Amino acid sequence: MNEKYMTIALEMAKIGYKKGEVPIGAVVVKDGQVLSAEHNRTEELSDPTAHAEVLAIKKAAEKLGDFRLNGAQLYVTLEPCPMCAGAAMNARIEEIIFGAFDPFKGALGSVTNIYTFNFPNKPQIYSGVKEKECITLLKDFFKEKRK
């Protein structure tokens, strides 16, 4: 199932890529149902908080009518930053499954691990799902940007 939902996250990232956004996609799933799928929209919305994860969490909460997403999984193509990891924790996300590690802003092991602190509602973390595809998409985007 992880690959199925990560494929959706990758499709969302590709949509963002075409719009000039850093290609990161996120999907929130609960009980096998996709609640939301988003891509980065920081450029489009001129909003530094419009990361794929935050937008997907907001949409899922709106759909359920509750900010508590107990039992939900967050699939994301890149390791979440501190803001997104905090949003997932506050939303009571049960599991975060990500593709590629982020050596610049990653908050789940690369730069820091926000969940080493004694916070309640810490999700389980799984990494490396479709990692190669996630990395390739990001590398292609930044290579194109540098041209």
JSON list of C-alpha atoms in Angstrom, two decimals:
[
{"chain": "A", "resi": 1, "resn": "MET", "atom": "CA", "xyz": [0.00, 0.00, 0.00]},
{"chain": "A", "resi": 2, "resn": "ASN", "atom": "CA", "xyz": [2.86, 2.41, 0.73]},
{"chain": "A", "resi": 3, "resn": "GLU", "atom": "CA", "xyz": [3.92, 2.42, -2.91]},
{"chain": "A", "resi": 4, "resn": "LYS", "atom": "CA", "xyz": [0.35, 3.03, -4.10]},
{"chain": "A", "resi": 5, "resn": "TYR", "atom": "CA", "xyz": [-0.04, 6.17, -2.00]},
{"chain": "A", "resi": 6, "resn": "MET", "atom": "CA", "xyz": [3.50, 7.37, -2.66]},
{"chain": "A", "resi": 7, "resn": "THR", "atom": "CA", "xyz": [2.71, 7.11, -6.38]},
{"chain": "A", "resi": 8, "resn": "ILE", "atom": "CA", "xyz": [-0.16, 9.55, -5.80]},
{"chain": "A", "resi": 9, "resn": "ALA", "atom": "CA", "xyz": [2.19, 11.85, -3.87]},
{"chain": "A", "resi": 10, "resn": "LEU", "atom": "CA", "xyz": [4.64, 11.71, -6.79]},
{"chain": "A", "resi": 11, "resn": "GLU", "atom": "CA", "xyz": [1.87, 12.61, -9.23]},
{"chain": "A", "resi": 12, "resn": "MET", "atom": "CA", "xyz": [1.03, 15.62, -7.09]},
{"chain": "A", "resi": 13, "resn": "ALA", "atom": "CA", "xyz": [4.72, 16.61, -7.01]},
{"chain": "A", "resi": 14, "resn": "LYS", "atom": "CA", "xyz": [4.80, 16.44, -10.81]},
{"chain": "A", "resi": 15, "resn": "ILE", "atom": "CA", "xyz": [1.83, 18.81, -10.99]},
{"chain": "A", "resi": 16, "resn": "GLY", "atom": "CA", "xyz": [3.74, 21.23, -8.79]},
{"chain": "A", "resi": 17, "resn": "TYR", "atom": "CA", "xyz": [6.84, 20.82, -10.96]},
{"chain": "A", "resi": 18, "resn": "LYS", "atom": "CA", "xyz": [4.88, 21.89, -14.05]},
{"chain": "A", "resi": 19, "resn": "LYS", "atom": "CA", "xyz": [3.74, 25.00, -12.16]},
{"chain": "A", "resi": 20, "resn": "GLY", "atom": "CA", "xyz": [7.29, 25.94, -11.13]},
{"chain": "A", "resi": 21, "resn": "GLU", "atom": "CA", "xyz": [6.89, 24.79, -7.53]},
{"chain": "A", "resi": 22, "resn": "VAL", "atom": "CA", "xyz": [9.50, 22.69, -5.76]},
{"chain": "A", "resi": 23, "resn": "PRO", "atom": "CA", "xyz": [8.12, 19.23, -6.62]},
{"chain": "A", "resi": 24, "resn": "ILE", "atom": "CA", "xyz": [6.92, 17.87, -3.33]},
{"chain": "A", "resi": 25, "resn": "GLY", "atom": "CA", "xyz": [3.63, 16.00, -3.04]},
{"chain": "A", "resi": 26, "resn": "ALA", "atom": "CA", "xyz": [1.69, 14.84, 0.00]},
{"chain": "A", "resi": 27, "resn": "VAL", "atom": "CA", "xyz": [-1.28, 12.55, 0.56]},
{"chain": "A", "resi": 28, "resn": "VAL", "atom": "CA", "xyz": [-3.32, 11.96, 3.72]},
{"chain": "A", "resi": 29, "resn": "VAL", "atom": "CA", "xyz": [-4.90, 8.52, 3.99]},
{"chain": "A", "resi": 30, "resn": "LYS", "atom": "CA", "xyz": [-7.21, 7.12, 6.66]},
{"chain": "A", "resi": 31, "resn": "ASP", "atom": "CA", "xyz": [-8.74, 3.66, 6.70]},
{"chain": "A", "resi": 32, "resn": "GLY", "atom": "CA", "xyz": [-7.50, 3.08, 3.16]},
{"chain": "A", "resi": 33, "resn": "GLN", "atom": "CA", "xyz": [-9.28, 6.19, 1.84]},
{"chain": "A", "resi": 34, "resn": "VAL", "atom": "CA", "xyz": [-7.40, 9.14, 0.35]},
{"chain": "A", "resi": 35, "resn": "LEU", "atom": "CA", "xyz": [-8.66, 12.19, 2.23]},
{"chain": "A", "resi": 36, "resn": "SER", "atom": "CA", "xyz": [-6.50, 14.73, 0.43]},
{"chain": "A", "resi": 37, "resn": "ALA", "atom": "CA", "xyz": [-3.60, 15.12, -1.98]},
{"chain": "A", "resi": 38, "resn": "GLU", "atom": "CA", "xyz": [-1.61, 18.30, -2.50]},
{"chain": "A", "resi": 39, "resn": "HIS", "atom": "CA", "xyz": [1.60, 19.73, -3.91]},
{"chain": "A", "resi": 40, "resn": "ASN", "atom": "CA", "xyz": [3.68, 22.68, -2.81]},
{"chain": "A", "resi": 41, "resn": "ARG", "atom": "CA", "xyz": [2.01, 26.03, -3.54]},
{"chain": "A", "resi": 42, "resn": "THR", "atom": "CA", "xyz": [4.42, 28.48, -1.94]},
{"chain": "A", "resi": 43, "resn": "GLU", "atom": "CA", "xyz": [5.05, 30.35, -5.20]},
{"chain": "A", "resi": 44, "resn": "GLU", "atom": "CA", "xyz": [1.42, 30.28, -6.35]},
{"chain": "A", "resi": 45, "resn": "LEU", "atom": "CA", "xyz": [0.07, 31.57, -3.02]},
{"chain": "A", "resi": 46, "resn": "SER", "atom": "CA", "xyz": [3.10, 33.68, -2.02]},
{"chain": "A", "resi": 47, "resn": "ASP", "atom": "CA", "xyz": [2.85, 31.81, 1.26]},
{"chain": "A", "resi": 48, "resn": "PRO", "atom": "CA", "xyz": [5.90, 30.28, 2.96]},
{"chain": "A", "resi": 49, "resn": "THR", "atom": "CA", "xyz": [3.61, 27.89, 4.87]},
{"chain": "A", "resi": 50, "resn": "ALA", "atom": "CA", "xyz": [1.95, 26.47, 1.74]},
{"chain": "A", "resi": 51, "resn": "HIS", "atom": "CA", "xyz": [3.95, 23.25, 1.84]},
{"chain": "A", "resi": 52, "resn": "ALA", "atom": "CA", "xyz": [2.32, 20.13, 0.41]},
{"chain": "A", "resi": 53, "resn": "GLU", "atom": "CA", "xyz": [2.07, 18.50, 3.85]},
{"chain": "A", "resi": 54, "resn": "VAL", "atom": "CA", "xyz": [0.37, 21.48, 5.53]},
{"chain": "A", "resi": 55, "resn": "LEU", "atom": "CA", "xyz": [-2.09, 21.89, 2.66]},
{"chain": "A", "resi": 56, "resn": "ALA", "atom": "CA", "xyz": [-2.92, 18.17, 2.62]},
{"chain": "A", "resi": 57, "resn": "ILE", "atom": "CA", "xyz": [-3.41, 18.10, 6.40]},
{"chain": "A", "resi": 58, "resn": "LYS", "atom": "CA", "xyz": [-5.69, 21.16, 6.24]},
{"chain": "A", "resi": 59, "resn": "LYS", "atom": "CA", "xyz": [-7.80, 19.63, 3.46]},
{"chain": "A", "resi": 60, "resn": "ALA", "atom": "CA", "xyz": [-8.11, 16.31, 5.29]},
{"chain": "A", "resi": 61, "resn": "ALA", "atom": "CA", "xyz": [-9.18, 18.08, 8.49]},
{"chain": "A", "resi": 62, "resn": "GLU", "atom": "CA", "xyz": [-11.76, 20.10, 6.57]},
{"chain": "A", "resi": 63, "resn": "LYS", "atom": "CA", "xyz": [-13.10, 16.95, 4.93]},
{"chain": "A", "resi": 64, "resn": "LEU", "atom": "CA", "xyz": [-13.49, 15.19, 8.28]},
{"chain": "A", "resi": 65, "resn": "GLY", "atom": "CA", "xyz": [-14.65, 18.29, 10.12]},
{"chain": "A", "resi": 66, "resn": "ASP", "atom": "CA", "xyz": [-12.02, 17.69, 12.80]},
{"chain": "A", "resi": 67, "resn": "PHE", "atom": "CA", "xyz": [-8.37, 18.67, 13.11]},
{"chain": "A", "resi": 68, "resn": "ARG", "atom": "CA", "xyz": [-7.66, 15.38, 14.85]},
{"chain": "A", "resi": 69, "resn": "LEU", "atom": "CA", "xyz": [-6.60, 12.96, 12.14]},
{"chain": "A", "resi": 70, "resn": "ASN", "atom": "CA", "xyz": [-6.15, 10.02, 14.52]},
{"chain": "A", "resi": 71, "resn": "GLY", "atom": "CA", "xyz": [-5.24, 6.86, 12.65]},
{"chain": "A", "resi": 72, "resn": "ALA", "atom": "CA", "xyz": [-4.25, 8.71, 9.46]},
{"chain": "A", "resi": 73, "resn": "GLN", "atom": "CA", "xyz": [-1.07, 8.34, 7.44]},
{"chain": "A", "resi": 74, "resn": "LEU", "atom": "CA", "xyz": [0.80, 11.15, 5.72]},
{"chain": "A", "resi": 75, "resn": "TYR", "atom": "CA", "xyz": [2.70, 10.18, 2.59]},
{"chain": "A", "resi": 76, "resn": "VAL", "atom": "CA", "xyz": [5.17, 12.77, 1.34]},
{"chain": "A", "resi": 77, "resn": "THR", "atom": "CA", "xyz": [7.86, 12.66, -1.33]},
{"chain": "A", "resi": 78, "resn": "LEU", "atom": "CA", "xyz": [10.45, 14.53, 0.79]},
{"chain": "A", "resi": 79, "resn": "GLU", "atom": "CA", "xyz": [11.25, 14.33, 4.49]},
{"chain": "A", "resi": 80, "resn": "PRO", "atom": "CA", "xyz": [9.15, 16.98, 6.25]},
{"chain": "A", "resi": 81, "resn": "CYS", "atom": "CA", "xyz": [10.67, 20.20, 7.57]},
{"chain": "A", "resi": 82, "resn": "PRO", "atom": "CA", "xyz": [10.15, 21.22, 11.23]},
{"chain": "A", "resi": 83, "resn": "MET", "atom": "CA", "xyz": [6.95, 23.14, 10.41]},
{"chain": "A", "resi": 84, "resn": "CYS", "atom": "CA", "xyz": [5.38, 20.21, 8.57]},
{"chain": "A", "resi": 85, "resn": "ALA", "atom": "CA", "xyz": [6.51, 17.67, 11.17]},
{"chain": "A", "resi": 86, "resn": "GLY", "atom": "CA", "xyz": [4.91, 19.88, 13.84]},
{"chain": "A", "resi": 87, "resn": "ALA", "atom": "CA", "xyz": [1.68, 20.17, 11.85]},
{"chain": "A", "resi": 88, "resn": "ALA", "atom": "CA", "xyz": [1.53, 16.37, 11.48]},
{"chain": "A", "resi": 89, "resn": "MET", "atom": "CA", "xyz": [2.04, 15.93, 15.20]},
{"chain": "A", "resi": 90, "resn": "ASN", "atom": "CA", "xyz": [-0.61, 18.53, 16.07]},
{"chain": "A", "resi": 91, "resn": "ALA", "atom": "CA", "xyz": [-3.04, 16.81, 13.68]},
{"chain": "A", "resi": 92, "resn": "ARG", "atom": "CA", "xyz": [-2.42, 13.50, 15.47]},
{"chain": "A", "resi": 93, "resn": "ILE", "atom": "CA", "xyz": [-1.15, 11.84, 12.27]},
{"chain": "A", "resi": 94, "resn": "GLU", "atom": "CA", "xyz": [-0.32, 8.24, 13.20]},
{"chain": "A", "resi": 95, "resn": "GLU", "atom": "CA", "xyz": [2.36, 7.55, 10.58]},
{"chain": "A", "resi": 96, "resn": "ILE", "atom": "CA", "xyz": [4.55, 9.60, 8.27]},
{"chain": "A", "resi": 97, "resn": "ILE", "atom": "CA", "xyz": [5.88, 7.76, 5.25]},
{"chain": "A", "resi": 98, "resn": "PHE", "atom": "CA", "xyz": [8.34, 9.68, 3.10]},
{"chain": "A", "resi": 99, "resn": "GLY", "atom": "CA", "xyz": [10.44, 9.02, 0.04]},
{"chain": "A", "resi": 100, "resn": "ALA", "atom": "CA", "xyz": [13.69, 11.01, 0.08]},
{"chain": "A", "resi": 101, "resn": "PHE", "atom": "CA", "xyz": [15.68, 12.44, 2.96]},
{"chain": "A", "resi": 102, "resn": "ASP", "atom": "CA", "xyz": [16.15, 16.23, 2.98]},
{"chain": "A", "resi": 103, "resn": "PRO", "atom": "CA", "xyz": [19.75, 17.09, 3.95]},
{"chain": "A", "resi": 104, "resn": "PHE", "atom": "CA", "xyz": [18.89, 20.81, 4.12]},
{"chain": "A", "resi": 105, "resn": "LYS", "atom": "CA", "xyz": [15.71, 21.07, 6.20]},
{"chain": "A", "resi": 106, "resn": "GLY", "atom": "CA", "xyz": [14.75, 17.51, 7.13]},
{"chain": "A", "resi": 107, "resn": "ALA", "atom": "CA", "xyz": [13.26, 17.26, 10.62]},
{"chain": "A", "resi": 108, "resn": "LEU", "atom": "CA", "xyz": [12.88, 13.48, 10.87]},
{"chain": "A", "resi": 109, "resn": "GLY", "atom": "CA", "xyz": [16.51, 12.47, 10.96]},
{"chain": "A", "resi": 110, "resn": "SER", "atom": "CA", "xyz": [18.52, 14.35, 8.35]},
{"chain": "A", "resi": 111, "resn": "VAL", "atom": "CA", "xyz": [19.21, 17.72, 9.98]},
{"chain": "A", "resi": 112, "resn": "THR", "atom": "CA", "xyz": [17.37, 17.08, 13.23]},
{"chain": "A", "resi": 113, "resn": "ASN", "atom": "CA", "xyz": [14.71, 14.77, 14.57]},
{"chain": "A", "resi": 114, "resn": "ILE", "atom": "CA", "xyz": [11.95, 16.87, 16.07]},
{"chain": "A", "resi": 115, "resn": "TYR", "atom": "CA", "xyz": [10.35, 13.79, 17.58]},
{"chain": "A", "resi": 116, "resn": "THR", "atom": "CA", "xyz": [13.27, 13.08, 19.91]},
{"chain": "A", "resi": 117, "resn": "PHE", "atom": "CA", "xyz": [11.73, 15.67, 22.22]},
{"chain": "A", "resi": 118, "resn": "ASN", "atom": "CA", "xyz": [9.13, 14.53, 24.73]},
{"chain": "A", "resi": 119, "resn": "PHE", "atom": "CA", "xyz": [6.08, 15.56, 22.69]},
{"chain": "A", "resi": 120, "resn": "PRO", "atom": "CA", "xyz": [2.78, 13.71, 22.85]},
{"chain": "A", "resi": 121, "resn": "ASN", "atom": "CA", "xyz": [1.19, 12.31, 19.69]},
{"chain": "A", "resi": 122, "resn": "LYS", "atom": "CA", "xyz": [4.42, 11.43, 17.92]},
{"chain": "A", "resi": 123, "resn": "PRO", "atom": "CA", "xyz": [3.85, 9.57, 14.65]},
{"chain": "A", "resi": 124, "resn": "GLN", "atom": "CA", "xyz": [5.71, 6.48, 13.53]},
{"chain": "A", "resi": 125, "resn": "ILE", "atom": "CA", "xyz": [8.20, 7.29, 10.76]},
{"chain": "A", "resi": 126, "resn": "TYR", "atom": "CA", "xyz": [8.99, 5.23, 7.66]},
{"chain": "A", "resi": 127, "resn": "SER", "atom": "CA", "xyz": [11.39, 6.37, 4.96]},
{"chain": "A", "resi": 128, "resn": "GLY", "atom": "CA", "xyz": [12.72, 5.33, 1.59]},
{"chain": "A", "resi": 129, "resn": "VAL", "atom": "CA", "xyz": [9.43, 4.54, -0.20]},
{"chain": "A", "resi": 130, "resn": "LYS", "atom": "CA", "xyz": [10.03, 5.19, -3.91]},
{"chain": "A", "resi": 131, "resn": "GLU", "atom": "CA", "xyz": [13.12, 7.10, -2.80]},
{"chain": "A", "resi": 132, "resn": "LYS", "atom": "CA", "xyz": [14.87, 6.97, -6.16]},
{"chain": "A", "resi": 133, "resn": "GLU", "atom": "CA", "xyz": [11.88, 8.44, -8.02]},
{"chain": "A", "resi": 134, "resn": "CYS", "atom": "CA", "xyz": [11.49, 11.19, -5.41]},
{"chain": "A", "resi": 135, "resn": "ILE", "atom": "CA", "xyz": [15.17, 12.14, -5.59]},
{"chain": "A", "resi": 136, "resn": "THR", "atom": "CA", "xyz": [15.21, 12.07, -9.40]},
{"chain": "A", "resi": 137, "resn": "LEU", "atom": "CA", "xyz": [12.23, 14.42, -9.61]},
{"chain": "A", "resi": 138, "resn": "LEU", "atom": "CA", "xyz": [13.86, 16.93, -7.26]},
{"chain": "A", "resi": 139, "resn": "LYS", "atom": "CA", "xyz": [17.24, 16.73, -9.00]},
{"chain": "A", "resi": 140, "resn": "ASP", "atom": "CA", "xyz": [15.64, 17.25, -12.42]},
{"chain": "A", "resi": 141, "resn": "PHE", "atom": "CA", "xyz": [13.72, 20.27, -11.13]},
{"chain": "A", "resi": 142, "resn": "PHE", "atom": "CA", "xyz": [16.76, 22.00, -9.65]},
{"chain": "A", "resi": 143, "resn": "LYS", "atom": "CA", "xyz": [18.93, 21.12, -12.65]},
{"chain": "A", "resi": 144, "resn": "GLU", "atom": "CA", "xyz": [16.35, 22.78, -14.90]},
{"chain": "A", "resi": 145, "resn": "LYS", "atom": "CA", "xyz": [16.14, 25.81, -12.58]},
{"chain": "A", "resi": 146, "resn": "ARG", "atom": "CA", "xyz": [19.91, 26.33, -12.78]},
{"chain": "A", "resi": 147, "resn": "LYS", "atom": "CA", "xyz": [19.84, 26.49, -16.60]}
]
